[in-house]
PDB file of C-alpha atoms in Angstrom:
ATOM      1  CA  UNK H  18       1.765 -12.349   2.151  1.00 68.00           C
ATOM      2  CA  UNK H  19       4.275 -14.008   4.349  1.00 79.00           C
ATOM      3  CA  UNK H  20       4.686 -13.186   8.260  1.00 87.00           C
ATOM      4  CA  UNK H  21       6.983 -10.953   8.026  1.00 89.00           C
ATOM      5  CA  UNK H  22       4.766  -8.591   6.514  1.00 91.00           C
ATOM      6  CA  UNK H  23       1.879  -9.261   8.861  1.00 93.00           C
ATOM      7  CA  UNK H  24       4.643  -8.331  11.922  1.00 92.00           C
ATOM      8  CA  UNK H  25       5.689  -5.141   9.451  1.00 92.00           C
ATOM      9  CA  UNK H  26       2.070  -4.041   9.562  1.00 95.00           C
ATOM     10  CA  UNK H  27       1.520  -4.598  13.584  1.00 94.00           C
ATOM     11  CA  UNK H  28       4.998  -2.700  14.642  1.00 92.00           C
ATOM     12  CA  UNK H  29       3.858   0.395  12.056  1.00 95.00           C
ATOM     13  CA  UNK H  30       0.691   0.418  13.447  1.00 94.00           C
ATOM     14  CA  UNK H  31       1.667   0.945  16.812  1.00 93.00           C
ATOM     15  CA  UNK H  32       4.966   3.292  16.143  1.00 92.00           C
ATOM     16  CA  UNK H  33       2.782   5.286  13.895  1.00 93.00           C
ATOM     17  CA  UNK H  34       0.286   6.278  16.445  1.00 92.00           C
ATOM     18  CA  UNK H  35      -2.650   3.945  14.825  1.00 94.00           C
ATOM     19  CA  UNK H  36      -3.189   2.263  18.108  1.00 90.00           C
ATOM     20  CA  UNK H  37      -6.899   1.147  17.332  1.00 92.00           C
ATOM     21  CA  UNK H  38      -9.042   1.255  14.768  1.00 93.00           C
ATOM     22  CA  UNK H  39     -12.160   1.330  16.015  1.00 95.00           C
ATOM     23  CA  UNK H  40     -13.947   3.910  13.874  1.00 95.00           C
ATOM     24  CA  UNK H  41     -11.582   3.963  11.403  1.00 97.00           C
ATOM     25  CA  UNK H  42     -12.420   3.991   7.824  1.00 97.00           C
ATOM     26  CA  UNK H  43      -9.544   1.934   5.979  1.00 98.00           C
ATOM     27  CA  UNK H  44      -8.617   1.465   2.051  1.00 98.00           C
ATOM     28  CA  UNK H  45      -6.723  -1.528   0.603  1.00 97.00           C
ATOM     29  CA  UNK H  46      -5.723  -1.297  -2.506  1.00 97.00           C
ATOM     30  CA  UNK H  47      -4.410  -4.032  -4.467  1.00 94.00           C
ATOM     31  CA  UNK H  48      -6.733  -6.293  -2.261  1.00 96.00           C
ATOM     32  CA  UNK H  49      -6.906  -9.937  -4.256  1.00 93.00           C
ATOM     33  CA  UNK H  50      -6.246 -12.271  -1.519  1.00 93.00           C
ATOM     34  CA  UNK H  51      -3.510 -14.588  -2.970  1.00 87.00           C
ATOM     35  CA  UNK H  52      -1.830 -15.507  -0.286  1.00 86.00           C
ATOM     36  CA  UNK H  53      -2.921 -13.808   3.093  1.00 90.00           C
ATOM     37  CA  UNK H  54      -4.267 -10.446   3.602  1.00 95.00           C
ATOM     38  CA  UNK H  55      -4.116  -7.373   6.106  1.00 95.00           C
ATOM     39  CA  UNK H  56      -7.563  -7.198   6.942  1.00 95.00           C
ATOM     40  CA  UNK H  57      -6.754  -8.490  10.213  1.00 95.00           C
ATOM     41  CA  UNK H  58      -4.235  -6.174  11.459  1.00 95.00           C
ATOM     42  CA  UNK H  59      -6.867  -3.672  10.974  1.00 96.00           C
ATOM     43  CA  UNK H  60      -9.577  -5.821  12.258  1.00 94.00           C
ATOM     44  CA  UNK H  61     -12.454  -3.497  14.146  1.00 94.00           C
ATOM     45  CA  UNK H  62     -12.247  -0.898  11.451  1.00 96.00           C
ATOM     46  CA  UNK H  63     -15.855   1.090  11.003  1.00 97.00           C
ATOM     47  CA  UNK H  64     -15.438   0.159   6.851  1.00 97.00           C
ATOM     48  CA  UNK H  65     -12.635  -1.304   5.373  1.00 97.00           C
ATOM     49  CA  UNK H  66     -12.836  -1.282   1.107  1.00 97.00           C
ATOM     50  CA  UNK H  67     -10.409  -3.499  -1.051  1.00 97.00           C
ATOM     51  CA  UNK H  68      -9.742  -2.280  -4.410  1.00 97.00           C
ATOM     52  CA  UNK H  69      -8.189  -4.556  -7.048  1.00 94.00           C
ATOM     53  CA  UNK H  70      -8.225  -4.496 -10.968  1.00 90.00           C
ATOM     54  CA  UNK H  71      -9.596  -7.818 -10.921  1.00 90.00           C
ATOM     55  CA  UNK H  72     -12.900  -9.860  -9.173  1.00 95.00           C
ATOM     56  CA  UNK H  73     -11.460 -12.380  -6.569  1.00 95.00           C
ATOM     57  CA  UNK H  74     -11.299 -12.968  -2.364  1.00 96.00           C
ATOM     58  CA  UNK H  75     -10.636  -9.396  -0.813  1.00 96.00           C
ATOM     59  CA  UNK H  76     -12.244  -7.314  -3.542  1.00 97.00           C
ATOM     60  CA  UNK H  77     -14.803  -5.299  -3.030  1.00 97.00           C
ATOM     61  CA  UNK H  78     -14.409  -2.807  -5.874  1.00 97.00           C
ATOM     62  CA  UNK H  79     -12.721  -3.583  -9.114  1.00 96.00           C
ATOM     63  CA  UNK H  80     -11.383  -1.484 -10.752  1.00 94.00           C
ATOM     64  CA  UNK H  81      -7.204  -0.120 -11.111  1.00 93.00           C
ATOM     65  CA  UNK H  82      -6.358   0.919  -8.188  1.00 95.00           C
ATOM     66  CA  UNK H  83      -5.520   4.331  -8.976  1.00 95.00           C
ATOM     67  CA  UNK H  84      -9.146   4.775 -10.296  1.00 95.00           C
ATOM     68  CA  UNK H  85     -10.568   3.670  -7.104  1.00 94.00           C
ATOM     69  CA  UNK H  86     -13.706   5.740  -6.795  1.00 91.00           C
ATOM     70  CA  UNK H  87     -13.746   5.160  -2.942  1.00 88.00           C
ATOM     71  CA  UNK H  88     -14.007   7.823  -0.485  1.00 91.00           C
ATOM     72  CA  UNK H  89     -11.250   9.325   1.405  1.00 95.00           C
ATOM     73  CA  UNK H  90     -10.045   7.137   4.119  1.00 97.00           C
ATOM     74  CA  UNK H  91      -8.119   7.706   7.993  1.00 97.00           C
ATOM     75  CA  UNK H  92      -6.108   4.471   6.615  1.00 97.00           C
ATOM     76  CA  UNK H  93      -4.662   3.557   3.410  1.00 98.00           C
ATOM     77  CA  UNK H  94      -2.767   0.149   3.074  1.00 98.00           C
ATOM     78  CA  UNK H  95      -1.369  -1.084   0.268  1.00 97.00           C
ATOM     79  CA  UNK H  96       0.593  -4.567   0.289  1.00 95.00           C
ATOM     80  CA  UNK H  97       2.755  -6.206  -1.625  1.00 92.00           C
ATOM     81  CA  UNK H  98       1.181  -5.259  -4.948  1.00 92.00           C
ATOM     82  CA  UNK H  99       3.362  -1.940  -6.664  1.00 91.00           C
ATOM     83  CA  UNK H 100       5.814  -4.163  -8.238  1.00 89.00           C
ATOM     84  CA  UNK H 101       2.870  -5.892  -9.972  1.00 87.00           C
ATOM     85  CA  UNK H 102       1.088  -1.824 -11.193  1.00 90.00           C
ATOM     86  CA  UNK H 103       2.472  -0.702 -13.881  1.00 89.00           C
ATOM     87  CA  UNK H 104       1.272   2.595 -12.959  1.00 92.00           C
ATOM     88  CA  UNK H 105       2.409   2.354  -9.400  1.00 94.00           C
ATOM     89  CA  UNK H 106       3.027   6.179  -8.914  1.00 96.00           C
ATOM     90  CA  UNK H 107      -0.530   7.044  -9.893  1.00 96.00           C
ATOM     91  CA  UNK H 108      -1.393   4.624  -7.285  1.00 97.00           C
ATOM     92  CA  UNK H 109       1.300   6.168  -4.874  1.00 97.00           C
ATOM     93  CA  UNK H 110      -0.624   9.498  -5.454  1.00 96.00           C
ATOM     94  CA  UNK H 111      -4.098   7.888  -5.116  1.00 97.00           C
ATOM     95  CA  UNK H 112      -3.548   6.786  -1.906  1.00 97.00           C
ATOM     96  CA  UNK H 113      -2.035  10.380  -1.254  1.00 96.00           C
ATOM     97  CA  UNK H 114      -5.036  11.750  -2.429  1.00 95.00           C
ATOM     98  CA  UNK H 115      -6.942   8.915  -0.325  1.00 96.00           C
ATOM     99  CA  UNK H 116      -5.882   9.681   2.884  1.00 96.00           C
ATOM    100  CA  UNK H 117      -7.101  12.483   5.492  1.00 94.00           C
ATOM    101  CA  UNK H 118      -5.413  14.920   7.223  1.00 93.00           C
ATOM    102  CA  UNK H 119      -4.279  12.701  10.189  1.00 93.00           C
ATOM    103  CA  UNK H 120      -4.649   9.462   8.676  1.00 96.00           C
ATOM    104  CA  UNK H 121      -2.144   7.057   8.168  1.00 96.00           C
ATOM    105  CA  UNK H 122      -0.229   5.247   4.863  1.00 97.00           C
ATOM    106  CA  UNK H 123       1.379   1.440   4.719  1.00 97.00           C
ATOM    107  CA  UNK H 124       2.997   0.083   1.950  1.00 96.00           C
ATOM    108  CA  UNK H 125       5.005  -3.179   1.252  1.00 92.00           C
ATOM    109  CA  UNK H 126       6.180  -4.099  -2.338  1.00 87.00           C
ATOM    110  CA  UNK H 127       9.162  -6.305  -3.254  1.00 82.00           C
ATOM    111  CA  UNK H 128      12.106  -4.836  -3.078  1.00 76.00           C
ATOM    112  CA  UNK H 129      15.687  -4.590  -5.565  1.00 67.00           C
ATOM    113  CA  UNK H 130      16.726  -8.205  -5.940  1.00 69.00           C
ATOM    114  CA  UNK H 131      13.450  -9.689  -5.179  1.00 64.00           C
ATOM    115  CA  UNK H 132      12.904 -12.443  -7.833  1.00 60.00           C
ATOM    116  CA  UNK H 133       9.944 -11.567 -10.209  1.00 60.00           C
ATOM    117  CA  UNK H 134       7.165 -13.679  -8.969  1.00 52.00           C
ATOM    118  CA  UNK H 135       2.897 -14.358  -9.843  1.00 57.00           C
ATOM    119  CA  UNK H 136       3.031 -12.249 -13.514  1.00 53.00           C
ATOM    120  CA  UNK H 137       0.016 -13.116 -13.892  1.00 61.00           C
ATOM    121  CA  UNK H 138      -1.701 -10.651 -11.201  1.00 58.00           C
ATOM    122  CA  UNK H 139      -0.696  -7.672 -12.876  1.00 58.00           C
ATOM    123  CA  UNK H 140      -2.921  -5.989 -15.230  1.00 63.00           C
ATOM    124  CA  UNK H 141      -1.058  -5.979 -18.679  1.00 58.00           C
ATOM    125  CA  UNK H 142       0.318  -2.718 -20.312  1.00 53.00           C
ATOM    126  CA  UNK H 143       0.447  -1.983 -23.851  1.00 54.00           C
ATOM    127  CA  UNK H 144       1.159  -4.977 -26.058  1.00 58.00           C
ATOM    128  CA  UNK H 145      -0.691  -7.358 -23.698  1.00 57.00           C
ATOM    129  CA  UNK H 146       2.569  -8.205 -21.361  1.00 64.00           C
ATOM    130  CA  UNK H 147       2.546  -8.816 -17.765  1.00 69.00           C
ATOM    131  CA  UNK H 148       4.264  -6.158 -15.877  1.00 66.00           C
ATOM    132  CA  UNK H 149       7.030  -6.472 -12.843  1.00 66.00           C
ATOM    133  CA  UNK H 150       9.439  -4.058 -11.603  1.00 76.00           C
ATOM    134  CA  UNK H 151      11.156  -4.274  -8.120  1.00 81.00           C
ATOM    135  CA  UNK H 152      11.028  -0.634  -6.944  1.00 86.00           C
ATOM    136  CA  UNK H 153      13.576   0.712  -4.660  1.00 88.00           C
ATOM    137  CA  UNK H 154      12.065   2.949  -0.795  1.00 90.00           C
ATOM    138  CA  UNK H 155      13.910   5.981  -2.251  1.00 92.00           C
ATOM    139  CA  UNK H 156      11.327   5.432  -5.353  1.00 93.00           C
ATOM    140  CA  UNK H 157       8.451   5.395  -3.757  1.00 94.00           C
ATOM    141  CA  UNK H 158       8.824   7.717  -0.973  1.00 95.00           C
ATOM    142  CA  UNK H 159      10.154  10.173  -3.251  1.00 95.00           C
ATOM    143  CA  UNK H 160       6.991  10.204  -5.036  1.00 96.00           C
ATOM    144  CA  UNK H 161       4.785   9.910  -2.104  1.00 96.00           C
ATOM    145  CA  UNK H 162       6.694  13.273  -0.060  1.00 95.00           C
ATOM    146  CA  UNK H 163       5.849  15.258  -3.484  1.00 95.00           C
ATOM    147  CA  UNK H 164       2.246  14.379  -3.287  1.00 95.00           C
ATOM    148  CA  UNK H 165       2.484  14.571   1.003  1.00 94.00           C
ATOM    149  CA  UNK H 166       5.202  16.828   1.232  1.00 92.00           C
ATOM    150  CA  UNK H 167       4.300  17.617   5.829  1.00 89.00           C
ATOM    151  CA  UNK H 168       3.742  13.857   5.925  1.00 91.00           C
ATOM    152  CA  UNK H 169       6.312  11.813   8.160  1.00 91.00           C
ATOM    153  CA  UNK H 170       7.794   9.075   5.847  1.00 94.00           C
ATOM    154  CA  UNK H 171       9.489   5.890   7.680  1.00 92.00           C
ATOM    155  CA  UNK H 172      11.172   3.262   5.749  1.00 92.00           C
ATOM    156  CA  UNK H 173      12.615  -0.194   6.251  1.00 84.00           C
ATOM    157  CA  UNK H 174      14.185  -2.359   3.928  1.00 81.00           C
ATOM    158  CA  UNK H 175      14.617  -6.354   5.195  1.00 78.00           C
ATOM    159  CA  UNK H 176      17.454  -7.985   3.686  1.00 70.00           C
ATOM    160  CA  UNK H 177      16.738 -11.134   4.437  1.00 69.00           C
ATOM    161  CA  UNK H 178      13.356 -10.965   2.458  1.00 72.00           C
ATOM    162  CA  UNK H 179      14.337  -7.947   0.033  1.00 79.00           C
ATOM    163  CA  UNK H 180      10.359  -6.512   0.775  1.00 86.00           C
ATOM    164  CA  UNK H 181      10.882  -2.871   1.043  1.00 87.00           C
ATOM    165  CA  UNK H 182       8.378  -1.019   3.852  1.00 90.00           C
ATOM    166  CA  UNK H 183       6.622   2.163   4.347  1.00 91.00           C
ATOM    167  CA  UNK H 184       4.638   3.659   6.380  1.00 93.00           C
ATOM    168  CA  UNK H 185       3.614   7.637   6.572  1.00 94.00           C
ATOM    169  CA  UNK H 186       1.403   9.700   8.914  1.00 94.00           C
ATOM    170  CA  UNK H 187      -0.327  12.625   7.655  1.00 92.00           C
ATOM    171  CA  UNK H 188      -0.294  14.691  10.284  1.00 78.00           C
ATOM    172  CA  UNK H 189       0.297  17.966   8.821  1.00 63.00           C
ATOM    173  CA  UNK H 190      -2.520  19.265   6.542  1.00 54.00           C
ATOM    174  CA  UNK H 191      -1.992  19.316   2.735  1.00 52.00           C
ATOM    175  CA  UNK H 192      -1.322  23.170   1.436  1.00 51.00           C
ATOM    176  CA  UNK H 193      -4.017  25.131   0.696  1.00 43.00           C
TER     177      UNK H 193
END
């Protein structure tokens, strides 16, 4: 996870209203430490759980990450990982489903002309092949406002590194 990401995470925090997390209860999913992590930008958290399909630095549970049997969390983060899921809108709607009323959602994933990259940390989909896709914001945020619908959605897009960004607050209850 290059620094870019790490400032992403830092500037979202703060613009979203997530100015501490002391207390917090946060979910990572996708949390195999490859190459850096977020854990520190939420440093102080009460419980922070990482979720990935496979055992490894980061992981706490394994299992796919939209089958994560965790318990609902004020912060869901979930880096640089949905272009590797090859069911990366039931994991959009997991961490829907993950986060309270109030809480907060980030997301980074590569972006449309970001060069496929580490196949091998994707589970494999029928036939046994590696799966990649570069998903666009419009994508994901689409499916995350039908899940979220009150949620406040902001999206960047950095051109010089093609990583797409997200982050949402949940600040409206879910219907019902």
């Amino acid at each position: 996870m290059h620094a870019k990401i790490i400032d992403f995470l830092h500037r979202a925090r703060v613009a979203s209203g997530l100015h501490t997390v002391a207390g917090r209860v946060v979910v990572e999913l996708g949390s195999y430490d490859i190459n850096g992590t977020p854990r520190p930008v939420f440093a102080g958290a009460a419980q922070y759980t990482g979720v990935d399909w496979r055992p490894g630095p980061g992981v706490d549970v394994v299992c796919l990450a939209h089958e994560a049997p965790v318990q609902r969390a004020d912060v869901v983060v979930c880096c640089q990982m949905l272009e590797h899921d090859p069911h990366w809108a039931l994991t959009v709607g997991k961490a829907a489903h993950l986060v309270r009323d109030g809480g907060w959602l980030f997301f980074t994933w590569a972006g449309p002309g970001y060069v496929e990259h580490e196949l091998d940390t994707a589970p494999s989909v029928p036939g046994g092949e590696a799966h990649y896709g570069n998903l666009s914001i419009v994508e994901v945020a689409q499916v995350l406002a039908q899940h979220l619908p009150h949620a406040r959605i902001v999206t960047e897009y950095q051109r010089g590194t093609l990583d797409a960004l997200l982050w949402a607050r949940v600040d409206s209850h879910r219907p019902g």
